[in-house]
CSV table of C-alpha atoms in Angstrom, one decimal:
chain,number,residue,atom,x,y,z
A,1,MET,CA,19.2,-24.0,6.8
A,2,ARG,CA,16.1,-24.7,8.8
A,3,TYR,CA,14.1,-21.7,7.6
A,4,ARG,CA,15.0,-21.8,3.9
A,5,ARG,CA,11.5,-23.2,2.9
A,6,ASN,CA,10.0,-20.0,4.3
A,7,VAL,CA,11.4,-18.1,1.3
A,8,GLY,CA,9.6,-20.3,-1.2
A,9,LEU,CA,6.4,-20.2,0.8
A,10,ALA,CA,6.7,-16.4,1.0
A,11,TYR,CA,6.8,-16.2,-2.8
A,12,ALA,CA,3.7,-18.4,-3.0
A,13,PHE,CA,2.0,-16.3,-0.3
A,14,SER,CA,2.8,-13.1,-2.1
A,15,PHE,CA,1.3,-14.4,-5.3
A,16,SER,CA,-1.9,-15.3,-3.6
A,17,LEU,CA,-1.9,-11.9,-1.9
A,18,SER,CA,-1.6,-10.1,-5.2
A,19,LEU,CA,-4.5,-12.0,-6.7
A,20,SER,CA,-7.1,-9.4,-5.7
A,21,PHE,CA,-9.5,-9.6,-8.6
A,22,THR,CA,-11.7,-6.9,-7.0
A,23,GLN,CA,-8.9,-4.3,-6.7
A,24,GLY,CA,-9.8,-2.6,-10.0
A,25,ILE,CA,-13.6,-2.9,-9.8
A,26,TRP,CA,-14.8,-2.6,-6.2
A,27,MET,CA,-15.8,1.1,-6.6
A,28,ILE,CA,-17.6,0.3,-9.8
A,29,PHE,CA,-19.5,-2.5,-7.9
A,30,LEU,CA,-20.5,-0.3,-4.9
A,31,ALA,CA,-21.6,2.5,-7.2
A,32,SER,CA,-23.8,0.0,-9.1
A,33,GLN,CA,-25.3,-0.9,-5.7
A,34,GLY,CA,-26.4,2.7,-5.2
A,35,PHE,CA,-23.6,4.0,-3.0
A,36,SER,CA,-22.7,7.7,-3.8
A,37,LEU,CA,-19.2,9.0,-4.4
A,38,VAL,CA,-19.4,10.7,-1.0
A,39,GLN,CA,-20.1,7.4,0.7
A,40,LEU,CA,-17.3,5.7,-1.2
A,41,GLY,CA,-14.9,8.4,-0.1
A,42,LEU,CA,-16.0,8.0,3.5
A,43,LEU,CA,-15.6,4.2,3.3
A,44,GLU,CA,-12.0,4.6,2.0
A,45,ALA,CA,-11.3,7.2,4.7
A,46,ILE,CA,-12.7,4.7,7.4
A,47,PHE,CA,-10.2,2.1,6.0
A,48,HIS,CA,-7.3,4.5,6.5
A,49,VAL,CA,-8.5,5.7,9.9
A,50,THR,CA,-8.7,2.1,11.1
A,51,SER,CA,-5.3,1.4,9.5
A,52,PHE,CA,-3.8,4.5,11.2
A,53,LEU,CA,-5.2,3.5,14.7
A,54,MET,CA,-4.3,-0.2,14.4
A,55,GLU,CA,-0.8,0.0,13.0
A,56,VAL,CA,0.8,-0.3,16.5
A,57,PRO,CA,-1.6,-2.8,18.0
A,58,THR,CA,-1.3,-5.2,15.0
A,59,GLY,CA,2.4,-4.8,15.2
A,60,SER,CA,2.1,-6.0,18.8
A,61,VAL,CA,0.2,-9.1,17.6
A,62,ALA,CA,3.1,-10.0,15.4
A,63,ASP,CA,5.6,-9.5,18.3
A,64,ILE,CA,3.5,-11.3,20.9
A,65,TRP,CA,2.0,-14.2,19.0
A,66,GLY,CA,4.3,-14.4,16.1
A,67,ARG,CA,4.6,-13.3,12.4
A,68,LYS,CA,3.0,-16.5,11.2
A,69,ALA,CA,-0.1,-16.0,13.4
A,70,SER,CA,-0.4,-12.4,12.2
A,71,ARG,CA,-0.4,-13.4,8.6
A,72,ILE,CA,-3.0,-16.1,9.1
A,73,ALA,CA,-5.3,-13.7,10.9
A,74,GLY,CA,-4.8,-11.1,8.2
A,75,ARG,CA,-6.0,-13.5,5.5
A,76,LEU,CA,-9.1,-14.4,7.5
A,77,CYS,CA,-10.0,-10.8,8.1
A,78,TYR,CA,-9.6,-10.0,4.4
A,79,ALA,CA,-11.7,-12.9,3.2
A,80,LEU,CA,-14.5,-11.9,5.7
A,81,SER,CA,-14.3,-8.3,4.4
A,82,LEU,CA,-14.9,-9.4,0.8
A,83,ILE,CA,-18.0,-11.4,1.9
A,84,PHE,CA,-19.4,-8.4,3.8
A,85,MET,CA,-18.7,-6.0,1.0
A,86,PHE,CA,-20.4,-8.2,-1.6
A,87,HIS,CA,-23.5,-9.0,0.4
A,88,SER,CA,-24.1,-5.8,2.4
A,89,THR,CA,-26.6,-3.4,1.1
A,90,THR,CA,-26.4,-0.8,3.9
A,91,PHE,CA,-23.6,1.7,4.6
A,92,LEU,CA,-23.2,0.5,8.2
A,93,PHE,CA,-22.3,-3.1,7.1
A,94,GLN,CA,-20.0,-1.7,4.4
A,95,VAL,CA,-18.2,0.2,7.2
A,96,VAL,CA,-17.7,-3.2,8.9
A,97,ALA,CA,-16.3,-4.6,5.6
A,98,PHE,CA,-13.8,-1.8,5.3
A,99,ILE,CA,-12.7,-2.1,9.0
A,100,LEU,CA,-12.1,-5.8,8.4
A,101,SER,CA,-10.2,-5.1,5.2
A,102,ALA,CA,-8.0,-2.6,7.1
A,103,LEU,CA,-7.3,-5.1,9.8
A,104,GLY,CA,-6.3,-7.6,7.2
A,105,TYR,CA,-3.9,-5.1,5.7
A,106,ASN,CA,-2.4,-4.1,9.1
A,107,LEU,CA,-1.9,-7.7,10.2
A,108,GLU,CA,0.1,-8.4,7.0
A,109,SER,CA,2.1,-5.2,6.8
A,110,GLY,CA,5.4,-5.6,8.5
A,111,ALA,CA,4.8,-9.2,9.6
A,112,GLY,CA,5.6,-10.5,6.1
A,113,ASP,CA,8.9,-8.6,5.7
A,114,ALA,CA,9.8,-9.4,9.3
A,115,LEU,CA,9.2,-13.2,8.8
A,116,LEU,CA,11.2,-13.2,5.6
A,117,TYR,CA,14.1,-11.2,7.0
A,118,ASP,CA,14.2,-13.1,10.3
A,119,SER,CA,14.2,-16.4,8.4
A,120,LEU,CA,17.2,-15.4,6.3
A,121,LEU,CA,18.9,-13.9,9.4
A,122,LEU,CA,18.7,-17.1,11.4
A,123,ASP,CA,20.0,-19.1,8.5
A,124,GLY,CA,22.9,-16.7,8.2
A,125,GLU,CA,21.7,-15.5,4.7
A,126,GLU,CA,20.6,-12.0,5.5
A,127,GLY,CA,22.8,-10.7,2.7
A,128,ARG,CA,20.4,-12.3,0.2
A,129,TYR,CA,17.4,-10.2,1.4
A,130,ILE,CA,17.7,-7.5,-1.3
A,131,LYS,CA,17.6,-10.1,-4.0
A,132,VAL,CA,14.8,-12.1,-2.4
A,133,LYS,CA,12.7,-9.0,-1.8
A,134,GLY,CA,13.2,-8.0,-5.5
A,135,ASN,CA,11.9,-11.4,-6.6
A,136,ASP,CA,9.0,-11.0,-4.2
A,137,GLU,CA,8.1,-7.6,-5.7
A,138,LEU,CA,8.3,-9.0,-9.3
A,139,ILE,CA,5.9,-11.8,-8.3
A,140,ASN,CA,3.6,-9.2,-6.8
A,141,GLN,CA,3.5,-7.3,-10.0
A,142,ILE,CA,2.8,-10.4,-12.1
A,143,GLY,CA,-0.1,-11.3,-9.9
A,144,SER,CA,-1.4,-7.7,-10.1
A,145,ILE,CA,-1.4,-7.9,-14.0
A,146,LEU,CA,-3.3,-11.1,-13.9
A,147,SER,CA,-5.7,-9.8,-11.3
A,148,PHE,CA,-6.6,-6.7,-13.4
A,149,LEU,CA,-7.1,-8.7,-16.6
A,150,LEU,CA,-9.1,-11.5,-15.0
A,151,GLY,CA,-10.9,-9.3,-12.5
A,152,GLY,CA,-12.2,-7.0,-15.3
A,153,TYR,CA,-13.3,-10.1,-17.3
A,154,LEU,CA,-15.0,-11.8,-14.4
A,155,ALA,CA,-16.8,-8.5,-13.4
A,156,SER,CA,-18.1,-8.2,-17.0
A,157,LEU,CA,-19.8,-11.6,-16.5
A,158,ASP,CA,-20.8,-11.3,-12.8
A,159,PHE,CA,-19.3,-9.2,-10.0
A,160,GLY,CA,-19.8,-12.2,-7.6
A,161,LEU,CA,-17.2,-14.2,-9.6
A,162,ALA,CA,-14.6,-11.6,-9.0
A,163,PHE,CA,-15.4,-11.3,-5.2
A,164,TYR,CA,-15.5,-15.0,-4.6
A,165,ALA,CA,-12.3,-15.7,-6.6
A,166,THR,CA,-10.5,-13.1,-4.5
A,167,ALA,CA,-11.9,-14.6,-1.3
A,168,GLY,CA,-10.6,-18.0,-2.6
A,169,SER,CA,-7.1,-16.5,-3.1
A,170,ALA,CA,-7.2,-15.1,0.4
A,171,LEU,CA,-8.1,-18.6,1.8
A,172,ALA,CA,-5.3,-20.1,-0.3
A,173,GLY,CA,-2.9,-17.6,1.4
A,174,PHE,CA,-4.3,-18.7,4.7
A,175,CYS,CA,-3.5,-22.4,3.9
A,176,ILE,CA,0.0,-21.5,2.7
A,177,ALA,CA,0.7,-19.5,5.9
A,178,LEU,CA,0.0,-22.6,8.0
A,179,PHE,CA,3.2,-24.1,6.6
A,180,PHE,CA,5.5,-21.2,7.6
A,181,ILE,CA,8.1,-22.0,10.3
A,182,GLU,CA,8.0,-19.3,13.0
A,183,PRO,CA,11.5,-17.8,13.5
A,184,GLU,CA,12.7,-18.6,17.0
A,185,LEU,CA,14.0,-15.3,18.2
A,186,GLU,CA,14.8,-14.1,21.7
A,187,LYS,CA,11.5,-12.6,23.0
A,188,GLU,CA,12.3,-11.1,26.3
A,189,GLU,CA,9.2,-9.0,26.3
A,190,LYS,CA,7.0,-12.0,25.4
A,191,ARG,CA,8.0,-13.7,28.6
A,192,LYS,CA,7.1,-10.7,30.7
A,193,LYS,CA,3.8,-11.0,32.5
A,194,THR,CA,2.1,-7.9,31.1
A,195,SER,CA,-1.3,-7.6,29.5
A,196,VAL,CA,-1.7,-7.1,25.7
A,197,PHE,CA,-3.2,-3.7,26.5
A,198,ASN,CA,-0.1,-2.7,28.5
A,199,ASN,CA,2.2,-4.0,25.7
A,200,VAL,CA,0.3,-1.8,23.2
A,201,LEU,CA,0.7,1.3,25.4
A,202,ILE,CA,4.4,0.6,26.0
A,203,SER,CA,4.9,0.0,22.2
A,204,LEU,CA,3.1,3.2,21.3
A,205,LYS,CA,5.0,5.3,23.8
A,206,SER,CA,8.3,3.9,22.7
A,207,GLN,CA,7.4,4.4,19.1
A,208,ILE,CA,6.6,8.0,19.4
A,209,LEU,CA,9.6,8.9,21.7
A,210,ASP,CA,12.2,7.0,19.8
A,211,SER,CA,11.0,8.1,16.4
A,212,GLY,CA,10.9,11.7,17.5
A,213,LYS,CA,14.6,11.5,18.4
A,214,VAL,CA,15.5,9.9,15.0
A,215,PHE,CA,13.5,12.5,13.1
A,216,LYS,CA,15.1,15.3,15.0
A,217,LYS,CA,18.6,13.9,14.4
A,218,LYS,CA,18.0,13.1,10.7
A,219,PRO,CA,15.2,15.4,9.3
A,220,ARG,CA,15.8,14.0,5.8
A,221,ILE,CA,13.9,10.9,6.9
A,222,GLY,CA,10.8,12.9,7.6
A,223,PHE,CA,11.3,14.8,4.3
A,224,PHE,CA,11.5,11.5,2.3
A,225,ILE,CA,8.4,10.1,4.0
A,226,LEU,CA,6.3,13.1,3.4
A,227,PHE,CA,7.5,13.4,-0.2
A,228,SER,CA,6.8,9.7,-1.1
A,229,GLU,CA,3.5,9.2,0.8
A,230,SER,CA,1.9,12.4,-0.5
A,231,LEU,CA,2.7,11.3,-4.1
A,232,PHE,CA,1.4,7.8,-3.4
A,233,ALA,CA,-1.8,9.2,-1.9
A,234,PHE,CA,-2.5,11.2,-5.1
A,235,MET,CA,-1.8,8.2,-7.3
A,236,VAL,CA,-4.1,5.9,-5.3
A,237,CYS,CA,-6.9,8.5,-5.4
A,238,LEU,CA,-6.5,8.6,-9.1
A,239,PHE,CA,-6.6,4.8,-9.4
A,240,PHE,CA,-9.8,4.4,-7.4
A,241,TYR,CA,-11.9,7.3,-8.8
A,242,LEU,CA,-10.9,6.6,-12.4
A,243,GLN,CA,-12.8,3.3,-12.1
A,244,ASN,CA,-16.1,5.2,-11.8
A,245,HIS,CA,-15.0,7.9,-14.3
A,246,TRP,CA,-14.2,5.5,-17.1
A,247,THR,CA,-17.4,3.5,-16.3
A,248,ASN,CA,-19.4,6.7,-16.7
A,249,LEU,CA,-17.7,7.2,-20.1
A,250,GLY,CA,-19.0,3.9,-21.2
A,251,PHE,CA,-15.9,1.6,-20.8
A,252,SER,CA,-16.5,-1.9,-19.6
A,253,PRO,CA,-14.8,-3.5,-16.5
A,254,ALA,CA,-12.8,-5.7,-18.9
A,255,THR,CA,-11.4,-2.7,-20.8
A,256,ILE,CA,-10.6,-0.9,-17.5
A,257,GLY,CA,-8.8,-4.1,-16.3
A,258,VAL,CA,-6.6,-4.0,-19.4
A,259,VAL,CA,-5.6,-0.4,-18.7
A,260,PHE,CA,-4.8,-1.2,-15.1
A,261,SER,CA,-2.8,-4.3,-16.1
A,262,LEU,CA,-0.8,-2.2,-18.5
A,263,HIS,CA,-0.1,0.3,-15.7
A,264,ALA,CA,1.1,-2.5,-13.5
A,265,ALA,CA,3.4,-3.9,-16.3
A,266,ILE,CA,5.0,-0.5,-16.8
A,267,ALA,CA,5.4,0.0,-13.1
A,268,ALA,CA,7.2,-3.4,-12.9
A,269,LEU,CA,9.5,-2.4,-15.8
A,270,PHE,CA,10.5,0.9,-14.2
A,271,SER,CA,10.9,-0.8,-10.8
A,272,VAL,CA,13.4,-3.2,-12.3
A,273,LYS,CA,15.3,-0.4,-14.0
A,274,ALA,CA,15.0,2.1,-11.1
A,275,HIS,CA,18.6,1.5,-10.0
A,276,ALA,CA,20.0,2.2,-13.5
A,277,ILE,CA,17.8,5.3,-13.9
A,278,GLU,CA,18.9,6.6,-10.5
A,279,LYS,CA,22.6,6.1,-11.5
A,280,ARG,CA,22.0,8.1,-14.7
A,281,ILE,CA,20.0,11.1,-13.3
A,282,GLY,CA,21.0,10.9,-9.6
A,283,GLN,CA,18.9,11.0,-6.5
A,284,ARG,CA,18.1,14.7,-6.9
A,285,GLY,CA,17.0,14.1,-10.5
A,286,LEU,CA,14.5,11.5,-9.2
A,287,LEU,CA,13.3,13.8,-6.4
A,288,VAL,CA,12.6,16.6,-8.9
A,289,GLY,CA,11.4,14.5,-11.8
A,290,CYS,CA,8.9,12.3,-10.0
A,291,PRO,CA,6.7,15.1,-8.6
A,292,LEU,CA,6.8,17.0,-11.9
A,293,MET,CA,5.8,13.9,-13.8
A,294,LEU,CA,3.0,13.4,-11.4
A,295,LEU,CA,1.7,16.9,-12.1
A,296,VAL,CA,1.8,16.3,-15.8
A,297,THR,CA,-0.2,13.1,-15.5
A,298,LEU,CA,-2.7,14.5,-13.1
A,299,TRP,CA,-3.4,17.6,-15.2
A,300,GLY,CA,-3.5,15.4,-18.3
A,301,VAL,CA,-6.2,13.2,-16.8
A,302,ALA,CA,-8.2,16.3,-15.6
A,303,LEU,CA,-8.0,18.4,-18.8
A,304,THR,CA,-7.6,16.1,-21.8
A,305,PRO,CA,-9.7,13.3,-23.3
A,306,TYR,CA,-6.6,11.0,-23.0
A,307,SER,CA,-7.0,10.1,-19.3
A,308,MET,CA,-6.1,6.4,-19.9
A,309,VAL,CA,-2.8,7.4,-21.6
A,310,PHE,CA,-1.8,9.8,-18.9
A,311,TYR,CA,-2.7,7.3,-16.2
A,312,VAL,CA,-0.5,4.6,-17.8
A,313,LEU,CA,2.3,7.2,-17.9
A,314,CYS,CA,1.8,7.7,-14.1
A,315,ALA,CA,3.0,4.1,-13.7
A,316,SER,CA,6.6,5.2,-14.3
A,317,ILE,CA,6.5,7.3,-11.1
A,318,GLU,CA,5.2,4.4,-9.1
A,319,GLY,CA,7.8,2.0,-10.4
A,320,LEU,CA,10.6,4.4,-9.7
A,321,LEU,CA,9.4,5.5,-6.2
A,322,ILE,CA,8.8,2.1,-4.6
A,323,PRO,CA,12.4,0.8,-4.7
A,324,THR,CA,14.3,4.1,-4.6
A,325,ILE,CA,12.5,5.6,-1.6
A,326,SER,CA,12.7,2.3,0.2
A,327,THR,CA,16.4,2.2,-0.4
A,328,TYR,CA,17.0,5.8,0.7
A,329,LEU,CA,15.0,5.4,3.9
A,330,ASN,CA,16.6,2.1,4.9
A,331,GLN,CA,20.0,3.7,4.4
A,332,LEU,CA,19.1,6.6,6.7
A,333,ILE,CA,17.2,4.8,9.4
A,334,PRO,CA,19.2,3.2,12.3
A,335,SER,CA,18.5,-0.6,12.5
A,336,LYS,CA,17.3,-0.2,16.1
A,337,PHE,CA,14.4,2.1,15.0
A,338,ARG,CA,13.7,0.7,11.5
A,339,ALA,CA,10.3,-0.9,12.3
A,340,THR,CA,9.3,2.2,14.3
A,341,ILE,CA,10.0,4.7,11.5
A,342,LEU,CA,8.5,2.5,8.7
A,343,SER,CA,5.3,2.2,10.7
A,344,PHE,CA,5.2,6.0,10.8
A,345,GLN,CA,5.6,6.0,7.0
A,346,SER,CA,2.4,3.9,6.8
A,347,MET,CA,0.7,6.3,9.2
A,348,ALA,CA,1.7,9.3,7.0
A,349,TYR,CA,0.2,7.6,4.0
A,350,SER,CA,-3.1,7.0,5.9
A,351,LEU,CA,-3.2,10.6,7.0
A,352,PHE,CA,-2.9,11.9,3.4
A,353,MET,CA,-5.6,9.5,2.3
A,354,ILE,CA,-7.9,10.5,5.1
A,355,ALA,CA,-7.6,14.1,4.1
A,356,ILE,CA,-7.7,13.8,0.3
A,357,PHE,CA,-9.9,10.8,-0.6
A,358,PRO,CA,-13.3,11.9,0.9
A,359,LEU,CA,-12.8,15.5,-0.4
A,360,VAL,CA,-12.4,14.2,-4.0
A,361,GLY,CA,-15.4,12.0,-3.6
A,362,PHE,CA,-17.5,14.9,-2.3
A,363,VAL,CA,-16.6,17.2,-5.3
A,364,GLY,CA,-17.2,14.3,-7.7
A,365,ASN,CA,-20.7,13.8,-6.2
A,366,VAL,CA,-21.8,17.4,-6.1
A,367,ALA,CA,-20.1,18.5,-9.3
A,368,SER,CA,-18.4,15.8,-11.5
A,369,LEU,CA,-15.4,13.6,-11.5
A,370,ASN,CA,-13.7,15.9,-14.0
A,371,HIS,CA,-14.0,18.7,-11.4
A,372,ALA,CA,-12.7,16.4,-8.8
A,373,PHE,CA,-9.6,15.6,-10.9
A,374,VAL,CA,-9.0,19.3,-11.4
A,375,LEU,CA,-9.2,19.7,-7.6
A,376,LEU,CA,-6.8,16.8,-7.1
A,377,SER,CA,-4.4,18.3,-9.6
A,378,ALA,CA,-4.6,21.7,-7.9
A,379,LEU,CA,-3.9,20.2,-4.5
A,380,ALA,CA,-0.9,18.3,-5.8
A,381,THR,CA,0.4,21.4,-7.4
A,382,LEU,CA,0.0,23.4,-4.1
A,383,LEU,CA,2.0,20.6,-2.3
A,384,VAL,CA,4.7,20.0,-5.0
A,385,ILE,CA,5.7,23.7,-5.5
A,386,PRO,CA,6.8,24.3,-1.8
A,387,TYR,CA,8.3,20.8,-1.8
A,388,LEU,CA,10.5,21.7,-4.8
A,389,VAL,CA,11.5,25.0,-3.1
A,390,MET,CA,12.5,23.2,0.1
A,391,LEU,CA,14.5,20.6,-2.0
A,392,SER,CA,16.4,23.4,-3.8
A,393,LYS,CA,17.4,24.8,-0.4
A,394,GLN,CA,18.8,21.5,0.9
A,395,LYS,CA,22.4,20.7,0.6
A,396,ARG,CA,23.3,18.0,-2.0
């Protein structure tokens, strides 16, 4: 059981990863520094453009230099991004901050799950992965609840406290990652004398060609990806722009942090109960119910004075979608192409965010955030209606 300690370290690393005290207040901070909603929308779009372009290259980093090295580099990039974001007063330097943040995200995405699964596999305990991953998600949600509560409180005192506390948690993750044992897998391609650039090109070509074959053979995979990532994009847009909306309404960062922590707690509850709910209403019930629930919450935020209530209700969708969609996709995807397809899932999310986020920011800037939320609700309705029509035509 040489790699068993990686599991405990992975839990500790995930907890440090979830301690992002700036997650619920960074848009409030940048707005207070004089950046417009259009600029904030562009910065988030730059994050997702970088994430989209670097998904494959950073995957190659994990393959060539190891999952441990990728996680270490990811924490360093994220810590640097926080320092740039807090101290930069120009849009150009904020662009650098968001590029670094995206690189930190890319270097972690995939590498963490791969290190955890490979460790269990080499110890002959891969059957425990579902349980271990479930525990990991629970730790993540607990960390998120603490982050929203403490982040809002720290921001009420001084934004710098929230930023440097988050940078400290990133450096704590860096230290934890130093103690991971790199899984010793057969790495035929690693021994080949090809450049990093050639490895990236080969990976990209293989990814596109192999994924295209799988999508063609099993179109339901593409359907699930588009369904889930479009919904996640709408929910994330709501999360970020509500920070400024509630601030404009006079709510303090501490109050906003409490609402976000309540959202995370409800998401955790529904995540734990997702399997039982899916058993009761079935897969089709979830696929119909989640988008309809999203429309109710979006229009509730846009048209009623109870935006906080409707946003908290939105947590049930998040809690149900994360485990169920992951389960559906992993059941459908052949093991040989699992990493390839899942990276395309991340790319689909980035594309939705690139298209939606700046548009909402632009409308919020030239009109109001209420108008922006109406636009967001209308866009979601225009996507959900044809989605439900397509779903009704599919065989059970």
